[in-house]
Amino acid sequence: MRTLLVTGPAGAGRTTVAAATALRAARDGARVLLLTPDREAGGLLTGPPEAQIPGQRSGAGDAVERSEGTPPWTEPVRVETGLWAARLRGSESAAEALAVWQERYEDTLELLGATPLAAEELTPLPGSREFALLRALAALHEPEPEPEPAWDVAVVDMPAAWETLKALALPEQLVRYLRRLLPAERQAARGLRPLLGRLLGAPVPAGRVYEAAARWEEQLETVREAAEAAGARVRLVLEPTPRGVRELRRTRAALALQGCAVEAVVANRVLPGGSEDAWYATLADEQHRVVKEAGAELRAAGAAFCVLPHLGPEPQGPVALAALAESVPPPGGRSPAADPGDPAEVDDLLADEGVLLYRLPLPGAERGDLTLVRRGDELLITAAGHRRALPLPAALRRCTITRAGLHEAELHIRFTPDPKVWPHPT
């Protein structure tokens, strides 16, 4: 199954582009699931309740319901042949999980004199939306018990681009924190813990702490693998303004640093030209200049680019979305230049220049928005305000950085072997 994540700046029409993309894929013959957190998206692509999938499982959400207590999305509703829509569950999912927990431990809470929380008391928890998205991505990539997956394509209407980046980076960051704070290789044998505690004068973490950390790490790794799955692609929505183009460059650089493949860029709500109204004509001309600039830049980089016209009122239903669906590229497009693929590559230039060249694709990055720090065996790289810790390959850990710079949308870092630790032929 292919997964397409649709994101962009707030207010750029991400939900509309996601719905049009899902409709295009369904009319091309794919079985498509559209996931959106927007309650109002029902006006775009939602059929009547009786059109729900008859006699079929609602996808990988069933597996999550068994393991986590609540599915990460509502029951999918059929919009038309080959197309289903469902709403991502955020804060209400966390509230339901708490209600299940209270019910499960009702006797214990009563003995402790605790007063259960009523549903109307619960407010949305910080981060619940991001965790709901991650749960959904993990659920989409759960192993299928059936011979074939329920859908061929999943189109996910993501939050604004920078919120999406934070959500996709969260599992990797938490795994890194766990490994630093509770490294599994340093847990002492169970019989030595009391002795070590007396010698150190401080308590030594109990085995259950490491066991819990191992469980968390395993679950986080599952979510991280789903977020970085080879079948996942990002479709960016461009707001056709000068500010939108600048934000597009920053977003592309940050996504590339995170290892996310940009499948296509869609300029949304572009006004037609030729109006006699001066104010309207000025606005339309500016949009067309922006679209021409962005299109040339993206095509030169090998990225797919398309333009969607402004339809006036917000499109409602498959009929209104049909014009947009015909204009968007079908999901699954892949551009080598726009797809970072392997996060980095190392060129062996030892024979010619005595260095190893570390190359990291960062399309859209600018020198002023780029910082680099080496910390032990990691590179801490910040691009357009987004930071990521990348482990160094084994060979580069025995080298020192001699020079770094941005060259044609790639970060080049030159490593010189450290004679103190570099192996010498005998």
Tab-separated table of C-alpha atoms in Angstrom:
chain	number	residue	atom	x	y	z
A	1	MET	CA	0.000	0.000	0.000
A	2	ARG	CA	1.197	3.483	-0.864
A	3	THR	CA	0.842	6.270	1.690
A	4	LEU	CA	0.680	9.924	0.651
A	5	LEU	CA	0.936	12.669	3.276
A	6	VAL	CA	-0.545	16.021	2.162
A	7	THR	CA	0.709	19.090	4.031
A	8	GLY	CA	1.562	22.755	3.576
A	9	PRO	CA	1.052	26.116	5.304
A	10	ALA	CA	-2.079	26.772	7.336
A	11	GLY	CA	-4.956	27.998	5.192
A	12	ALA	CA	-3.447	26.867	1.876
A	13	GLY	CA	-6.201	24.304	1.228
A	14	ARG	CA	-4.506	21.086	2.334
A	15	THR	CA	-7.790	19.255	2.933
A	16	THR	CA	-9.131	20.203	-0.510
A	17	VAL	CA	-5.931	19.017	-2.230
A	18	ALA	CA	-5.960	15.781	-0.212
A	19	ALA	CA	-9.587	15.126	-1.171
A	20	ALA	CA	-8.924	15.873	-4.850
A	21	THR	CA	-5.882	13.586	-4.809
A	22	ALA	CA	-7.869	10.753	-3.228
A	23	LEU	CA	-10.655	11.211	-5.798
A	24	ARG	CA	-8.125	11.165	-8.662
A	25	ALA	CA	-6.558	7.924	-7.412
A	26	ALA	CA	-9.964	6.260	-6.971
A	27	ARG	CA	-11.078	7.234	-10.473
A	28	ASP	CA	-7.815	5.815	-11.791
A	29	GLY	CA	-8.893	2.423	-10.419
A	30	ALA	CA	-7.241	2.296	-6.971
A	31	ARG	CA	-8.954	1.475	-3.678
A	32	VAL	CA	-8.345	4.643	-1.675
A	33	LEU	CA	-8.748	5.638	1.975
A	34	LEU	CA	-8.778	9.372	2.773
A	35	LEU	CA	-7.912	10.198	6.389
A	36	THR	CA	-8.526	13.741	7.638
A	37	PRO	CA	-8.702	15.352	11.095
A	38	ASP	CA	-11.140	18.014	9.847
A	39	ARG	CA	-14.740	17.581	10.970
A	40	GLU	CA	-15.839	19.882	8.130
A	41	ALA	CA	-14.171	17.670	5.535
A	42	GLY	CA	-17.382	15.656	5.433
A	43	GLY	CA	-18.751	18.241	3.040
A	44	LEU	CA	-15.921	17.463	0.625
A	45	LEU	CA	-15.972	13.686	0.405
A	46	THR	CA	-18.468	11.929	2.649
A	47	GLY	CA	-21.313	9.684	1.610
A	48	PRO	CA	-24.398	8.753	3.644
A	49	PRO	CA	-23.918	6.542	6.720
A	50	GLU	CA	-25.580	3.600	4.969
A	51	ALA	CA	-22.754	3.641	2.421
A	52	GLN	CA	-20.249	2.278	4.926
A	53	ILE	CA	-18.281	-0.737	3.781
A	54	PRO	CA	-20.737	-3.645	4.079
A	55	GLY	CA	-19.347	-6.793	5.628
A	56	GLN	CA	-15.720	-5.647	5.399
A	57	ARG	CA	-13.148	-4.860	8.024
A	58	SER	CA	-12.359	-1.163	8.355
A	59	GLY	CA	-8.669	-1.637	7.697
A	60	ALA	CA	-5.647	-1.770	9.989
A	61	GLY	CA	-7.509	0.268	12.597
A	62	ASP	CA	-9.027	-3.015	13.824
A	63	ALA	CA	-5.604	-4.229	14.933
A	64	VAL	CA	-5.003	-0.999	16.843
A	65	GLU	CA	-8.432	-1.257	18.472
A	66	ARG	CA	-7.542	-4.674	19.853
A	67	SER	CA	-4.172	-3.559	21.179
A	68	GLU	CA	-4.744	0.057	22.177
A	69	GLY	CA	-8.454	0.120	23.045
A	70	THR	CA	-9.612	2.650	20.439
A	71	PRO	CA	-9.077	2.839	16.661
A	72	PRO	CA	-7.090	5.823	15.326
A	73	TRP	CA	-9.865	6.778	12.905
A	74	THR	CA	-13.644	6.615	12.659
A	75	GLU	CA	-15.448	3.942	10.666
A	76	PRO	CA	-14.647	4.548	6.955
A	77	VAL	CA	-17.576	5.780	4.863
A	78	ARG	CA	-17.833	5.020	1.152
A	79	VAL	CA	-17.981	8.134	-1.021
A	80	GLU	CA	-18.062	6.455	-4.407
A	81	THR	CA	-16.655	3.353	-6.053
A	82	GLY	CA	-13.139	2.761	-4.770
A	83	LEU	CA	-13.079	5.722	-2.367
A	84	TRP	CA	-13.622	5.747	1.412
A	85	ALA	CA	-13.198	8.590	3.891
A	86	ALA	CA	-12.614	8.555	7.651
A	87	ARG	CA	-11.795	11.132	10.292
A	88	LEU	CA	-8.678	10.836	12.423
A	89	ARG	CA	-9.413	10.629	16.112
A	90	GLY	CA	-7.389	12.976	18.323
A	91	SER	CA	-8.390	14.223	21.751
A	92	GLU	CA	-11.536	12.069	21.881
A	93	SER	CA	-9.364	8.969	21.389
A	94	ALA	CA	-7.260	9.901	24.434
A	95	ALA	CA	-10.420	10.576	26.459
A	96	GLU	CA	-11.882	7.208	25.519
A	97	ALA	CA	-8.626	5.467	26.462
A	98	LEU	CA	-8.758	7.130	29.885
A	99	ALA	CA	-12.384	6.060	30.299
A	100	VAL	CA	-11.450	2.453	29.492
A	101	TRP	CA	-8.573	2.607	31.996
A	102	GLN	CA	-10.879	3.976	34.715
A	103	GLU	CA	-13.386	1.218	34.066
A	104	ARG	CA	-10.706	-1.468	34.131
A	105	TYR	CA	-9.300	-0.330	37.489
A	106	GLU	CA	-12.576	0.824	39.008
A	107	ASP	CA	-12.217	-1.365	42.145
A	108	THR	CA	-8.649	-0.202	42.812
A	109	LEU	CA	-9.555	3.460	42.366
A	110	GLU	CA	-12.501	3.040	44.733
A	111	LEU	CA	-10.252	1.520	47.404
A	112	LEU	CA	-7.902	4.482	47.046
A	113	GLY	CA	-10.785	6.909	47.436
A	114	ALA	CA	-10.261	8.363	43.948
A	115	THR	CA	-13.074	10.165	42.166
A	116	PRO	CA	-13.366	9.087	38.509
A	117	LEU	CA	-13.262	11.796	35.845
A	118	ALA	CA	-16.437	12.372	33.852
A	119	ALA	CA	-16.268	12.679	30.072
A	120	GLU	CA	-17.344	16.343	30.136
A	121	GLU	CA	-14.400	17.178	32.446
A	122	LEU	CA	-11.757	16.067	29.975
A	123	THR	CA	-10.089	18.628	27.733
A	124	PRO	CA	-7.855	17.950	24.702
A	125	LEU	CA	-4.388	16.914	25.865
A	126	PRO	CA	-1.290	18.608	24.414
A	127	GLY	CA	0.178	16.446	21.680
A	128	SER	CA	-2.931	14.264	21.293
A	129	ARG	CA	-3.293	15.264	17.639
A	130	GLU	CA	0.327	14.394	16.835
A	131	PHE	CA	0.087	11.038	18.617
A	132	ALA	CA	-3.168	10.295	16.778
A	133	LEU	CA	-1.386	10.894	13.462
A	134	LEU	CA	1.504	8.635	14.455
A	135	ARG	CA	-0.907	5.914	15.606
A	136	ALA	CA	-2.684	6.151	12.262
A	137	LEU	CA	0.584	5.851	10.287
A	138	ALA	CA	1.593	2.847	12.370
A	139	ALA	CA	-1.845	1.281	11.900
A	140	LEU	CA	-1.691	1.765	8.127
A	141	HIS	CA	1.508	-0.274	8.041
A	142	GLU	CA	0.360	-3.043	10.385
A	143	PRO	CA	0.812	-6.516	8.833
A	144	GLU	CA	-2.408	-7.510	7.069
A	145	PRO	CA	-3.989	-10.803	8.193
A	146	GLU	CA	-5.780	-10.991	4.837
A	147	PRO	CA	-4.120	-11.931	1.516
A	148	GLU	CA	-4.584	-8.368	0.217
A	149	PRO	CA	-4.644	-5.000	2.025
A	150	ALA	CA	-7.987	-3.246	2.404
A	151	TRP	CA	-6.739	-0.317	0.278
A	152	ASP	CA	-4.137	0.358	-2.391
A	153	VAL	CA	-3.549	4.018	-1.463
A	154	ALA	CA	-3.959	5.939	1.795
A	155	VAL	CA	-4.101	9.752	1.474
A	156	VAL	CA	-3.568	11.448	4.857
A	157	ASP	CA	-4.610	15.080	5.344
A	158	MET	CA	-1.808	16.186	7.661
A	159	PRO	CA	-1.639	19.328	9.838
A	160	ALA	CA	0.444	22.359	8.823
A	161	ALA	CA	3.915	21.522	7.523
A	162	TRP	CA	5.891	22.379	10.659
A	163	GLU	CA	3.463	20.471	12.891
A	164	THR	CA	3.804	17.523	10.521
A	165	LEU	CA	7.598	17.685	10.776
A	166	LYS	CA	7.464	17.698	14.571
A	167	ALA	CA	5.147	14.698	14.581
A	168	LEU	CA	7.289	12.692	12.133
A	169	ALA	CA	10.479	13.519	14.065
A	170	LEU	CA	9.037	12.671	17.495
A	171	PRO	CA	9.557	8.857	17.527
A	172	GLU	CA	13.199	9.125	16.464
A	173	GLN	CA	13.866	11.830	19.065
A	174	LEU	CA	12.263	9.843	21.881
A	175	VAL	CA	14.202	6.687	20.955
A	176	ARG	CA	17.423	8.717	21.033
A	177	TYR	CA	16.567	10.131	24.475
A	178	LEU	CA	15.788	6.648	25.838
A	179	ARG	CA	19.068	5.212	24.555
A	180	ARG	CA	21.037	8.082	26.075
A	181	LEU	CA	19.289	8.017	29.449
A	182	LEU	CA	18.941	4.231	29.810
A	183	PRO	CA	21.469	2.507	27.527
A	184	ALA	CA	20.551	-1.172	27.436
A	185	GLU	CA	24.173	-2.336	27.300
A	186	ARG	CA	24.929	-0.667	30.648
A	187	GLN	CA	22.293	-2.316	32.786
A	188	ALA	CA	24.081	-4.271	35.488
A	189	ALA	CA	23.319	-7.854	36.404
A	190	ARG	CA	20.375	-8.099	38.770
A	191	GLY	CA	22.478	-9.529	41.614
A	192	LEU	CA	25.005	-6.652	41.437
A	193	ARG	CA	22.509	-3.798	41.658
A	194	PRO	CA	22.360	-3.596	45.499
A	195	LEU	CA	26.166	-3.653	45.682
A	196	LEU	CA	26.532	-0.993	43.003
A	197	GLY	CA	23.953	1.133	44.788
A	198	ARG	CA	26.008	1.058	48.008
A	199	LEU	CA	29.277	1.725	46.187
A	200	LEU	CA	27.868	4.626	44.172
A	201	GLY	CA	25.823	6.046	47.021
A	202	ALA	CA	22.862	6.393	44.671
A	203	PRO	CA	20.044	4.090	43.632
A	204	VAL	CA	20.618	1.980	40.509
A	205	PRO	CA	17.677	1.661	38.105
A	206	ALA	CA	15.760	-1.538	38.702
A	207	GLY	CA	15.313	-4.143	36.011
A	208	ARG	CA	11.699	-3.171	35.451
A	209	VAL	CA	12.848	0.323	34.458
A	210	TYR	CA	14.981	-1.119	31.674
A	211	GLU	CA	12.195	-3.515	30.704
A	212	ALA	CA	9.739	-0.620	30.410
A	213	ALA	CA	12.287	1.387	28.405
A	214	ALA	CA	12.781	-1.570	26.062
A	215	ARG	CA	9.026	-1.831	25.498
A	216	TRP	CA	8.764	1.906	24.804
A	217	GLU	CA	11.693	1.767	22.422
A	218	GLU	CA	10.171	-1.145	20.526
A	219	GLN	CA	6.847	0.650	20.148
A	220	LEU	CA	8.531	3.905	19.125
A	221	GLU	CA	10.678	2.071	16.574
A	222	THR	CA	7.512	0.600	15.050
A	223	VAL	CA	6.006	4.073	14.668
A	224	ARG	CA	9.286	5.504	13.357
A	225	GLU	CA	9.541	2.789	10.714
A	226	ALA	CA	5.968	3.509	9.658
A	227	ALA	CA	6.686	7.240	9.416
A	228	GLU	CA	9.785	6.529	7.318
A	229	ALA	CA	8.267	3.668	5.316
A	230	ALA	CA	9.530	3.375	1.769
A	231	GLY	CA	5.967	3.669	0.460
A	232	ALA	CA	5.310	7.019	2.151
A	233	ARG	CA	5.522	10.261	0.170
A	234	VAL	CA	4.755	13.914	0.935
A	235	ARG	CA	2.680	16.203	-1.286
A	236	LEU	CA	3.193	19.895	-0.498
A	237	VAL	CA	0.547	22.556	-1.041
A	238	LEU	CA	1.945	25.927	-2.111
A	239	GLU	CA	0.257	29.195	-1.224
A	240	PRO	CA	0.829	31.293	-4.413
A	241	THR	CA	2.427	34.308	-2.710
A	242	PRO	CA	6.071	35.437	-2.357
A	243	ARG	CA	5.921	34.424	1.314
A	244	GLY	CA	4.551	31.041	0.244
A	245	VAL	CA	7.550	30.416	-2.028
A	246	ARG	CA	9.998	31.278	0.754
A	247	GLU	CA	8.144	28.956	3.111
A	248	LEU	CA	8.147	26.227	0.460
A	249	ARG	CA	11.958	26.330	0.237
A	250	ARG	CA	12.317	26.102	4.012
A	251	THR	CA	9.808	23.256	4.212
A	252	ARG	CA	11.541	21.263	1.461
A	253	ALA	CA	14.894	21.643	3.227
A	254	ALA	CA	13.476	20.556	6.581
A	255	LEU	CA	11.649	17.575	5.048
A	256	ALA	CA	14.809	16.493	3.236
A	257	LEU	CA	16.765	16.644	6.495
A	258	GLN	CA	14.117	14.425	8.100
A	259	GLY	CA	14.417	11.991	5.180
A	260	CYS	CA	10.899	12.608	3.832
A	261	ALA	CA	10.407	12.314	0.074
A	262	VAL	CA	8.517	15.190	-1.570
A	263	GLU	CA	6.400	13.550	-4.264
A	264	ALA	CA	4.885	16.706	-5.790
A	265	VAL	CA	4.141	20.372	-5.127
A	266	VAL	CA	0.651	21.761	-5.815
A	267	ALA	CA	0.032	25.513	-6.232
A	268	ASN	CA	-3.526	25.927	-4.983
A	269	ARG	CA	-6.198	28.605	-5.563
A	270	VAL	CA	-4.511	30.400	-8.473
A	271	LEU	CA	-6.719	33.175	-9.906
A	272	PRO	CA	-7.327	33.433	-13.652
A	273	GLY	CA	-5.778	36.421	-15.412
A	274	GLY	CA	-7.179	38.970	-17.849
A	275	SER	CA	-9.487	40.822	-15.487
A	276	GLU	CA	-10.262	44.518	-16.102
A	277	ASP	CA	-10.455	45.160	-12.352
A	278	ALA	CA	-7.109	46.711	-11.330
A	279	TRP	CA	-7.002	45.236	-7.806
A	280	TYR	CA	-7.945	41.752	-9.035
A	281	ALA	CA	-5.515	41.929	-11.959
A	282	THR	CA	-2.613	42.950	-9.681
A	283	LEU	CA	-3.286	40.042	-7.330
A	284	ALA	CA	-3.622	37.571	-10.206
A	285	ASP	CA	-0.402	38.834	-11.848
A	286	GLU	CA	1.504	38.388	-8.587
A	287	GLN	CA	0.214	34.836	-8.235
A	288	HIS	CA	1.213	34.004	-11.805
A	289	ARG	CA	4.728	35.396	-11.262
A	290	VAL	CA	5.063	33.315	-8.108
A	291	VAL	CA	3.800	30.169	-9.832
A	292	LYS	CA	6.191	30.697	-12.765
A	293	GLU	CA	9.145	31.206	-10.406
A	294	ALA	CA	8.297	28.222	-8.226
A	295	GLY	CA	7.540	25.996	-11.210
A	296	ALA	CA	10.860	26.759	-12.891
A	297	GLU	CA	12.769	26.141	-9.665
A	298	LEU	CA	11.017	22.850	-8.927
A	299	ARG	CA	11.194	21.512	-12.471
A	300	ALA	CA	14.916	22.341	-12.609
A	301	ALA	CA	15.294	20.212	-9.485
A	302	GLY	CA	13.279	17.411	-11.108
A	303	ALA	CA	10.241	17.792	-8.834
A	304	ALA	CA	6.655	17.375	-10.030
A	305	PHE	CA	4.601	20.592	-10.024
A	306	CYS	CA	0.996	21.400	-10.870
A	307	VAL	CA	-1.397	24.356	-10.603
A	308	LEU	CA	-4.991	24.246	-9.346
A	309	PRO	CA	-7.377	27.083	-10.255
A	310	HIS	CA	-9.368	29.084	-7.738
A	311	LEU	CA	-12.956	27.822	-7.909
A	312	GLY	CA	-14.483	30.660	-5.905
A	313	PRO	CA	-16.529	28.999	-3.167
A	314	GLU	CA	-15.082	25.989	-1.339
A	315	PRO	CA	-15.786	22.875	-3.443
A	316	GLN	CA	-18.325	20.522	-1.883
A	317	GLY	CA	-18.748	16.917	-2.951
A	318	PRO	CA	-17.147	14.730	-5.640
A	319	VAL	CA	-18.822	16.616	-8.506
A	320	ALA	CA	-17.305	19.966	-7.492
A	321	LEU	CA	-13.933	18.339	-6.842
A	322	ALA	CA	-13.840	16.609	-10.222
A	323	ALA	CA	-12.147	19.573	-11.957
A	324	LEU	CA	-9.386	19.665	-9.353
A	325	ALA	CA	-9.035	15.873	-9.378
A	326	GLU	CA	-8.306	15.970	-13.114
A	327	SER	CA	-5.508	18.518	-12.571
A	328	VAL	CA	-3.607	16.920	-9.673
A	329	PRO	CA	-0.989	14.296	-10.508
A	330	PRO	CA	-1.911	10.742	-9.459
A	331	PRO	CA	-0.334	9.488	-6.205
A	332	GLY	CA	2.835	7.495	-6.459
A	333	GLY	CA	4.846	9.806	-8.667
A	334	ARG	CA	8.533	9.719	-7.861
A	335	SER	CA	11.250	12.168	-8.762
A	336	PRO	CA	14.888	11.197	-8.053
A	337	ALA	CA	15.887	14.812	-7.453
A	338	ALA	CA	12.997	15.475	-5.087
A	339	ASP	CA	13.319	12.154	-3.267
A	340	PRO	CA	16.184	12.152	-0.758
A	341	GLY	CA	16.081	8.345	-0.590
A	342	ASP	CA	19.103	7.366	1.465
A	343	PRO	CA	19.614	10.319	3.879
A	344	ALA	CA	23.299	10.663	3.047
A	345	GLU	CA	26.086	9.188	0.950
A	346	VAL	CA	29.832	8.982	1.510
A	347	ASP	CA	32.291	9.320	-1.399
A	348	ASP	CA	35.743	7.832	-0.978
A	349	LEU	CA	38.221	10.514	-2.126
A	350	LEU	CA	41.136	9.231	-0.055
A	351	ALA	CA	43.278	8.321	-3.058
A	352	ASP	CA	42.882	11.696	-4.797
A	353	GLU	CA	42.305	14.218	-2.005
A	354	GLY	CA	42.900	12.324	1.228
A	355	VAL	CA	39.320	12.889	2.453
A	356	LEU	CA	35.937	11.183	2.731
A	357	LEU	CA	33.077	13.336	1.404
A	358	TYR	CA	29.758	13.157	3.268
A	359	ARG	CA	26.874	14.359	1.050
A	360	LEU	CA	23.385	15.126	2.377
A	361	PRO	CA	20.674	16.334	-0.080
A	362	LEU	CA	18.975	19.494	1.245
A	363	PRO	CA	16.892	20.981	-1.614
A	364	GLY	CA	15.718	24.483	-0.793
A	365	ALA	CA	18.265	25.015	1.999
A	366	GLU	CA	20.054	28.368	2.336
A	367	ARG	CA	23.412	28.939	3.995
A	368	GLY	CA	21.975	31.345	6.547
A	369	ASP	CA	19.487	28.722	7.758
A	370	LEU	CA	22.028	25.909	8.089
A	371	THR	CA	24.108	24.955	11.146
A	372	LEU	CA	26.304	21.940	11.834
A	373	VAL	CA	27.688	20.611	15.119
A	374	ARG	CA	29.530	17.364	15.713
A	375	ARG	CA	28.871	15.675	19.048
A	376	GLY	CA	30.792	12.448	19.468
A	377	ASP	CA	29.565	10.011	16.835
A	378	GLU	CA	26.630	12.174	15.761
A	379	LEU	CA	26.074	15.144	13.490
A	380	LEU	CA	23.564	17.690	14.815
A	381	ILE	CA	22.281	19.437	11.685
A	382	THR	CA	19.754	22.276	11.630
A	383	ALA	CA	18.118	23.268	8.345
A	384	ALA	CA	15.469	26.014	8.218
A	385	GLY	CA	14.945	25.714	11.958
A	386	HIS	CA	14.482	21.920	11.981
A	387	ARG	CA	17.168	19.928	13.817
A	388	ARG	CA	18.070	16.274	13.442
A	389	ALA	CA	20.789	14.105	14.978
A	390	LEU	CA	22.323	11.803	12.365
A	391	PRO	CA	24.666	8.974	13.420
A	392	LEU	CA	27.980	8.954	11.599
A	393	PRO	CA	29.012	5.904	9.570
A	394	ALA	CA	31.705	3.822	11.281
A	395	ALA	CA	34.520	5.050	9.019
A	396	LEU	CA	33.755	8.731	9.647
A	397	ARG	CA	33.872	8.289	13.422
A	398	ARG	CA	37.650	7.955	13.088
A	399	CYS	CA	37.914	11.216	11.161
A	400	THR	CA	37.845	14.928	11.871
A	401	ILE	CA	35.810	17.526	9.986
A	402	THR	CA	38.040	19.808	7.946
A	403	ARG	CA	35.487	21.716	5.866
A	404	ALA	CA	31.740	21.913	5.237
A	405	GLY	CA	29.567	23.866	2.834
A	406	LEU	CA	26.409	23.910	0.740
A	407	HIS	CA	26.905	22.971	-2.914
A	408	GLU	CA	24.028	22.722	-5.407
A	409	ALA	CA	21.344	21.765	-2.869
A	410	GLU	CA	23.648	19.353	-1.024
A	411	LEU	CA	25.498	19.704	2.255
A	412	HIS	CA	29.112	18.610	1.685
A	413	ILE	CA	31.230	17.724	4.713
A	414	ARG	CA	34.874	16.752	4.201
A	415	PHE	CA	36.309	14.308	6.727
A	416	THR	CA	40.052	13.765	7.127
A	417	PRO	CA	41.244	10.521	8.771
A	418	ASP	CA	42.601	11.049	12.294
A	419	PRO	CA	46.079	9.424	12.310
A	420	LYS	CA	45.682	8.561	16.017
A	421	VAL	CA	42.765	6.183	15.420
A	422	TRP	CA	42.785	5.526	11.662
A	423	PRO	CA	43.892	1.961	10.865
A	424	HIS	CA	47.250	1.708	9.088
A	425	PRO	CA	48.309	-1.157	6.797
A	426	THR	CA	50.843	-3.456	8.419
